[in-house]
mmCIF file of C-alpha atoms and ligand atoms in Angstrom:
data_model
loop_
_atom_site.group_PDB
_atom_site.id
_atom_site.type_symbol
_atom_site.label_atom_id
_atom_site.label_comp_id
_atom_site.label_asym_id
_atom_site.label_seq_id
_atom_site.Cartn_x
_atom_site.Cartn_y
_atom_site.Cartn_z
ATOM 1 C CA MET A 1 11.557 -6.436 15.439
ATOM 2 C CA LYS A 2 10.952 -6.995 11.902
ATOM 3 C CA ILE A 3 9.196 -3.838 10.377
ATOM 4 C CA ALA A 4 8.414 -3.778 6.682
ATOM 5 C CA ILE A 5 7.100 -0.855 4.567
ATOM 6 C CA TYR A 6 3.982 -1.040 2.424
ATOM 7 C CA PRO A 7 4.050 1.833 -0.168
ATOM 8 C CA GLY A 8 1.008 2.942 -2.251
ATOM 9 C CA SER A 9 -1.247 5.669 -3.654
ATOM 10 C CA PHE A 10 -4.189 4.202 -1.680
ATOM 11 C CA LEU A 11 -6.586 6.259 -3.514
ATOM 12 C CA PRO A 12 -8.758 4.748 -1.933
ATOM 13 C CA ILE A 13 -7.477 1.975 0.138
ATOM 14 C CA HIS A 14 -9.564 -1.182 -0.527
ATOM 15 C CA LEU A 15 -10.027 -4.913 0.524
ATOM 16 C CA GLY A 16 -7.118 -6.061 -1.690
ATOM 17 C CA HIS A 17 -4.758 -3.661 0.194
ATOM 18 C CA LEU A 18 -6.224 -5.058 3.478
ATOM 19 C CA ASP A 19 -5.493 -8.525 2.457
ATOM 20 C CA ILE A 20 -1.881 -7.816 1.689
ATOM 21 C CA ILE A 21 -1.408 -6.048 5.098
ATOM 22 C CA ASP A 22 -3.232 -9.139 6.630
ATOM 23 C CA LYS A 23 -0.611 -11.516 5.038
ATOM 24 C CA ALA A 24 2.472 -9.318 5.832
ATOM 25 C CA LEU A 25 1.604 -9.225 9.594
ATOM 26 C CA LYS A 26 1.865 -12.902 9.624
ATOM 27 C CA VAL A 27 5.568 -12.610 8.423
ATOM 28 C CA PHE A 28 6.666 -9.144 9.809
ATOM 29 C CA ASP A 29 6.002 -7.760 13.343
ATOM 30 C CA LYS A 30 5.099 -4.246 12.028
ATOM 31 C CA VAL A 31 4.012 -2.685 8.930
ATOM 32 C CA LEU A 32 4.576 0.831 8.153
ATOM 33 C CA ILE A 33 1.765 1.892 5.505
ATOM 34 C CA ALA A 34 3.264 4.752 3.544
ATOM 35 C CA GLN A 35 0.948 6.725 1.372
ATOM 36 C CA LEU A 36 2.383 8.545 -1.645
ATOM 37 C CA ILE A 37 1.152 12.252 -1.672
ATOM 38 C CA ASN A 38 1.097 13.251 -5.301
ATOM 39 C CA PRO A 39 0.900 17.167 -5.457
ATOM 40 C CA ASP A 40 -0.220 16.761 -9.076
ATOM 41 C CA LYS A 41 -3.224 14.507 -8.223
ATOM 42 C CA GLN A 42 -6.416 16.016 -7.077
ATOM 43 C CA ILE A 43 -7.404 14.075 -4.030
ATOM 44 C CA ASP A 44 -11.074 13.708 -2.891
ATOM 45 C CA VAL A 45 -11.491 14.349 0.699
ATOM 46 C CA LYS A 46 -13.958 11.419 1.194
ATOM 47 C CA TYR A 47 -10.923 9.151 0.311
ATOM 48 C CA ASP A 48 -8.900 11.072 2.845
ATOM 49 C CA LYS A 49 -11.448 10.412 5.525
ATOM 50 C CA GLN A 50 -11.767 6.854 4.473
ATOM 51 C CA PHE A 51 -8.013 6.139 4.565
ATOM 52 C CA TYR A 52 -7.670 7.916 7.910
ATOM 53 C CA GLN A 53 -10.582 5.568 9.243
ATOM 54 C CA SER A 54 -8.950 2.520 7.888
ATOM 55 C CA MET A 55 -5.756 3.359 9.488
ATOM 56 C CA LEU A 56 -7.426 3.587 13.014
ATOM 57 C CA ASP A 57 -9.537 0.243 12.295
ATOM 58 C CA LEU A 58 -6.226 -1.486 11.403
ATOM 59 C CA ARG A 59 -4.504 -0.114 14.384
ATOM 60 C CA ASP A 60 -6.958 -1.382 16.679
ATOM 61 C CA LYS A 61 -7.528 -4.841 14.787
ATOM 62 C CA TYR A 62 -3.773 -5.638 14.759
ATOM 63 C CA ASN A 63 -3.060 -4.170 18.097
ATOM 64 C CA ARG A 64 -0.873 -1.276 16.948
ATOM 65 C CA ARG A 65 1.197 -3.420 14.653
ATOM 66 C CA THR A 66 0.390 -1.004 11.711
ATOM 67 C CA THR A 67 1.578 2.570 11.619
ATOM 68 C CA TYR A 68 1.142 5.119 8.973
ATOM 69 C CA THR A 69 3.361 7.792 7.442
ATOM 70 C CA ASN A 70 2.969 9.710 4.143
ATOM 71 C CA PHE A 71 5.907 10.659 1.718
ATOM 72 C CA SER A 72 6.512 12.745 -1.359
ATOM 73 C CA GLY A 73 9.500 12.158 -3.765
ATOM 74 C CA LEU A 74 11.347 8.796 -3.867
ATOM 75 C CA LEU A 75 10.496 5.653 -1.858
ATOM 76 C CA VAL A 76 14.189 4.930 -1.541
ATOM 77 C CA ASP A 77 14.782 8.196 0.298
ATOM 78 C CA LEU A 78 12.344 7.287 2.868
ATOM 79 C CA ILE A 79 13.500 3.781 3.403
ATOM 80 C CA ASN A 80 17.099 5.000 3.576
ATOM 81 C CA LYS A 81 16.129 7.551 6.320
ATOM 82 C CA ARG A 82 14.367 4.834 8.377
ATOM 83 C CA LYS A 83 17.055 2.215 9.169
ATOM 84 C CA SER A 84 14.614 -0.119 10.977
ATOM 85 C CA ILE A 85 12.815 -1.108 7.794
ATOM 86 C CA ILE A 86 13.963 -4.306 6.560
ATOM 87 C CA ALA A 87 11.669 -5.053 3.639
ATOM 88 C CA VAL A 88 9.176 -3.527 1.101
ATOM 89 C CA ILE A 89 5.862 -5.116 0.844
ATOM 90 C CA ARG A 90 3.997 -5.072 -2.515
ATOM 91 C CA GLY A 91 0.911 -7.063 -3.645
ATOM 92 C CA LEU A 92 0.514 -8.914 -7.135
ATOM 93 C CA ARG A 93 -2.820 -9.381 -8.682
ATOM 94 C CA ASN A 94 -1.798 -11.014 -11.941
ATOM 95 C CA GLY A 95 0.883 -11.073 -14.498
ATOM 96 C CA ASN A 96 0.341 -7.256 -15.395
ATOM 97 C CA ASP A 97 1.065 -6.446 -11.904
ATOM 98 C CA LEU A 98 4.331 -8.606 -11.885
ATOM 99 C CA GLN A 99 5.682 -6.732 -15.012
ATOM 100 C CA TYR A 100 4.956 -3.347 -13.754
ATOM 101 C CA GLU A 101 6.331 -4.155 -10.229
ATOM 102 C CA GLN A 102 9.630 -5.743 -11.569
ATOM 103 C CA ASN A 103 10.240 -2.640 -13.662
ATOM 104 C CA MET A 104 9.670 -0.653 -10.450
ATOM 105 C CA GLN A 105 12.000 -2.869 -8.348
ATOM 106 C CA TYR A 106 14.774 -2.501 -10.970
ATOM 107 C CA TRP A 107 14.387 1.249 -10.543
ATOM 108 C CA ASN A 108 14.453 1.210 -7.123
ATOM 109 C CA GLU A 109 17.423 -0.985 -6.905
ATOM 110 C CA ASP A 110 19.292 1.509 -9.540
ATOM 111 C CA LEU A 111 18.253 4.220 -7.186
ATOM 112 C CA GLY A 112 19.959 2.458 -4.252
ATOM 113 C CA LEU A 113 17.222 0.289 -2.420
ATOM 114 C CA THR A 114 19.183 -2.272 -0.447
ATOM 115 C CA VAL A 115 16.121 -3.911 1.264
ATOM 116 C CA PRO A 116 14.431 -6.702 -0.217
ATOM 117 C CA ILE A 117 10.775 -6.338 -1.780
ATOM 118 C CA VAL A 118 8.466 -9.074 -0.613
ATOM 119 C CA TYR A 119 5.506 -9.610 -2.731
ATOM 120 C CA PHE A 120 2.182 -11.355 -1.862
ATOM 121 C CA VAL A 121 -0.265 -12.536 -4.141
ATOM 122 C CA THR A 122 -3.731 -10.928 -3.809
ATOM 123 C CA ASP A 123 -6.709 -13.296 -2.628
ATOM 124 C CA ARG A 124 -8.522 -14.413 -5.565
ATOM 125 C CA ARG A 125 -11.795 -12.503 -4.271
ATOM 126 C CA TYR A 126 -9.908 -9.188 -4.738
ATOM 127 C CA ALA A 127 -7.873 -10.030 -7.823
ATOM 128 C CA HIS A 128 -9.939 -7.493 -9.911
ATOM 129 C CA TYR A 129 -9.962 -4.680 -7.349
ATOM 130 C CA SER A 130 -8.076 -1.595 -8.236
ATOM 131 C CA SER A 131 -8.297 1.791 -6.675
ATOM 132 C CA SER A 132 -9.039 3.147 -10.263
ATOM 133 C CA SER A 133 -12.075 0.828 -10.894
ATOM 134 C CA ILE A 134 -13.314 1.636 -7.244
ATOM 135 C CA ARG A 135 -13.048 5.402 -7.963
ATOM 136 C CA ALA A 136 -15.130 4.913 -11.315
ATOM 137 C CA ILE A 137 -17.707 2.978 -9.330
ATOM 138 C CA ASN A 138 -17.803 5.569 -6.620
ATOM 139 C CA LYS A 139 -18.809 8.298 -9.004
ATOM 140 C CA PHE A 140 -22.277 6.580 -9.049
ATOM 141 C CA LYS A 141 -22.285 4.564 -5.629
ATOM 142 C CA MET A 142 -20.311 5.510 -2.694
ATOM 143 C CA GLU A 143 -19.318 2.157 -1.247
ATOM 144 C CA LYS A 144 -16.446 1.030 1.045
ATOM 145 C CA LEU A 145 -14.932 -1.800 -1.284
HETATM 146 O O1 LIG B 1 -0.496 1.898 -5.344
HETATM 147 P P1 LIG B 1 0.651 2.246 -6.567
HETATM 148 O O2 LIG B 1 0.166 3.537 -7.201
HETATM 149 O O3 LIG B 1 0.887 1.122 -7.403
HETATM 150 O O4 LIG B 1 1.984 2.507 -5.738
HETATM 151 C C1 LIG B 1 3.098 3.054 -6.361
HETATM 152 C C2 LIG B 1 4.085 3.579 -5.370
HETATM 153 C C3 LIG B 1 3.622 4.735 -4.595
HETATM 154 C C4 LIG B 1 4.807 2.530 -4.519
HETATM 155 C C5 LIG B 1 5.187 3.996 -6.478
HETATM 156 O O5 LIG B 1 4.874 4.789 -7.413
HETATM 157 C C6 LIG B 1 6.282 4.719 -5.590
HETATM 158 O O6 LIG B 1 7.049 4.261 -4.836
HETATM 159 N N1 LIG B 1 6.548 6.140 -5.807
HETATM 160 C C7 LIG B 1 7.389 7.013 -5.245
HETATM 161 C C8 LIG B 1 8.290 7.436 -6.435
HETATM 162 C C9 LIG B 1 9.670 6.508 -6.494
HETATM 163 O O7 LIG B 1 10.288 6.183 -5.758
HETATM 164 N N2 LIG B 1 9.700 6.244 -7.746
HETATM 165 C C10 LIG B 1 10.756 5.296 -8.162
HETATM 166 C C11 LIG B 1 10.392 3.971 -8.678
HETATM 167 S S1 LIG B 1 9.784 3.760 -10.066
#
């Protein structure tokens, strides 16, 4: 069983993330979606509800091949605790993401990450999607994007 972890903030989860999960499930048997809980960030409950509903929708759509957890602290600590995880999934929208992800990969490796990070390029339809822009839009217009 090939299990990958897809970590992120997912505040909120959007179509760009779903596209990455879709792609990852073509390569891996299961994807564990791991939401970082940042105690310093004020989370809007509407995003919690939306995230929870997305997790249920995904579980049904992919016949329970997606599972969910949340974590605080270091990603490597979570991965090292779960021996079945063979890879980390991350999405890339553009060169800026690549630079950011490369730094994060180096840090994770320095911190003891031993599984590979597998990157999927986001579909062009969602290349401009980010949780921060969706939060900004949602201030005026609540929409599931
Ligand atoms: O969706 P995001 O905000 O780009 O996800 C970033 C995330 C959650 C994957 C990353 O911030 C993370 O893994 N944070 C946990 C703390 C950690 O392990 N930091 C070390 C790498 S810099």
